[in-house]
């Protein structure tokens, strides 16, 4: 299978891009085959809400991977055990058997290089190789996602380091951007090589940079995208993913634009649980919003778009989803929030009513249908969790809630009228 040349980036800023070592295409039909993927979140970069057992009984001072490595005496042994057990070949086979074709693998920069006396513990990088081997064995494709940058690109705990107000994420200050580019080059030097193009079909430069909170704003992010794209292109034409940075995808039309540059795809994340107004919606209204909101990320763009994160959640009830020791908006325990409903049974799928199961299934089906009609595909978050079934593909599959088979959904136009 050959990679179809993609409409991609660079009008506004000039980019010096080296000629790739070779022009062989990755083994995925971008443009004709929809991505049907799932994230392997919480594996090579900890997120407290995905694996709360790792963060319990630590006096509330350990809130992210930075503080975990800094404060937990046996952190190295715990991480090693987690890396060895959280994902397996059996998981890859289950993903493949459910009709998926791609896994997105988040990883932090420190897996490849540490800076400025970081407390992070290294050792995660070799598991990318293990994952690629499992993907090759099961027929899945891999999208490598740099999920955490030095000093944090967004201040979220999922970047590895939580930044609390009034502080702001420091990624664009000092030498952090150059450090990130050095890590991108290390990743590209290995995984953009021809020997990996049968499995590694994209490299994402950085997950969710929060441009509005960063020194230099969109200008700094744009220059990073230009330079990071150039780093990958020094090696090959492996596709480059860039986050929309919480902006309308059309904002990026003037950045790395066609016809001068190709092989760039916008990664948009679509959730309905972090906005108080959206939490007020009924299940039917959540589905309707899926249908009416797609123009905001799927129209007026000169690049392909993929929904690289989304979920089955209509509440933010997942424990620690908003941060360790921070409650949910839905039940009113988040600071300055107003209660919408109860979280009592949301995290216990065995207590779900048939109506909740049906509503969740219809919500997931509507998203898949719209994403496949309007974009190049989707990547569900997450493959599993310890205690958050709205976000847990495996639990949703095991309880006959996640729609199967996937091929039945892309043409179901009636989903947007329910």
PDB file of C-alpha atoms in Angstrom, residues 25 35 64 69 76 117 182 199 238 268 300 350 360 369 399:
ATOM      1  CA  UNK A  25       6.049   5.805   1.180  1.00  0.00           C
ATOM      2  CA  UNK A  35      -7.736   5.686  10.480  1.00  0.00           C
ATOM      3  CA  UNK A  64       2.072  13.825  37.807  1.00  0.00           C
ATOM      4  CA  UNK A  69       9.842  10.503  39.995  1.00  0.00           C
ATOM      5  CA  UNK A  76      12.011   3.252  39.199  1.00  0.00           C
ATOM      6  CA  UNK A 117      18.436  17.995  36.125  1.00  0.00           C
ATOM      7  CA  UNK A 182      16.526  17.539  19.478  1.00  0.00           C
ATOM      8  CA  UNK A 199       4.465   0.037  10.698  1.00  0.00           C
ATOM      9  CA  UNK A 238       6.991   9.773   6.841  1.00  0.00           C
ATOM     10  CA  UNK A 268      -7.815  17.668  16.457  1.00  0.00           C
ATOM     11  CA  UNK A 300     -12.163  25.323   5.405  1.00  0.00           C
ATOM     12  CA  UNK A 350     -21.776  -3.122  35.938  1.00  0.00           C
ATOM     13  CA  UNK A 360     -23.330   5.734  25.263  1.00  0.00           C
ATOM     14  CA  UNK A 369     -19.942   8.161  11.690  1.00  0.00           C
ATOM     15  CA  UNK A 399     -20.036  -5.016  27.692  1.00  0.00           C
TER      16      UNK A 399
END
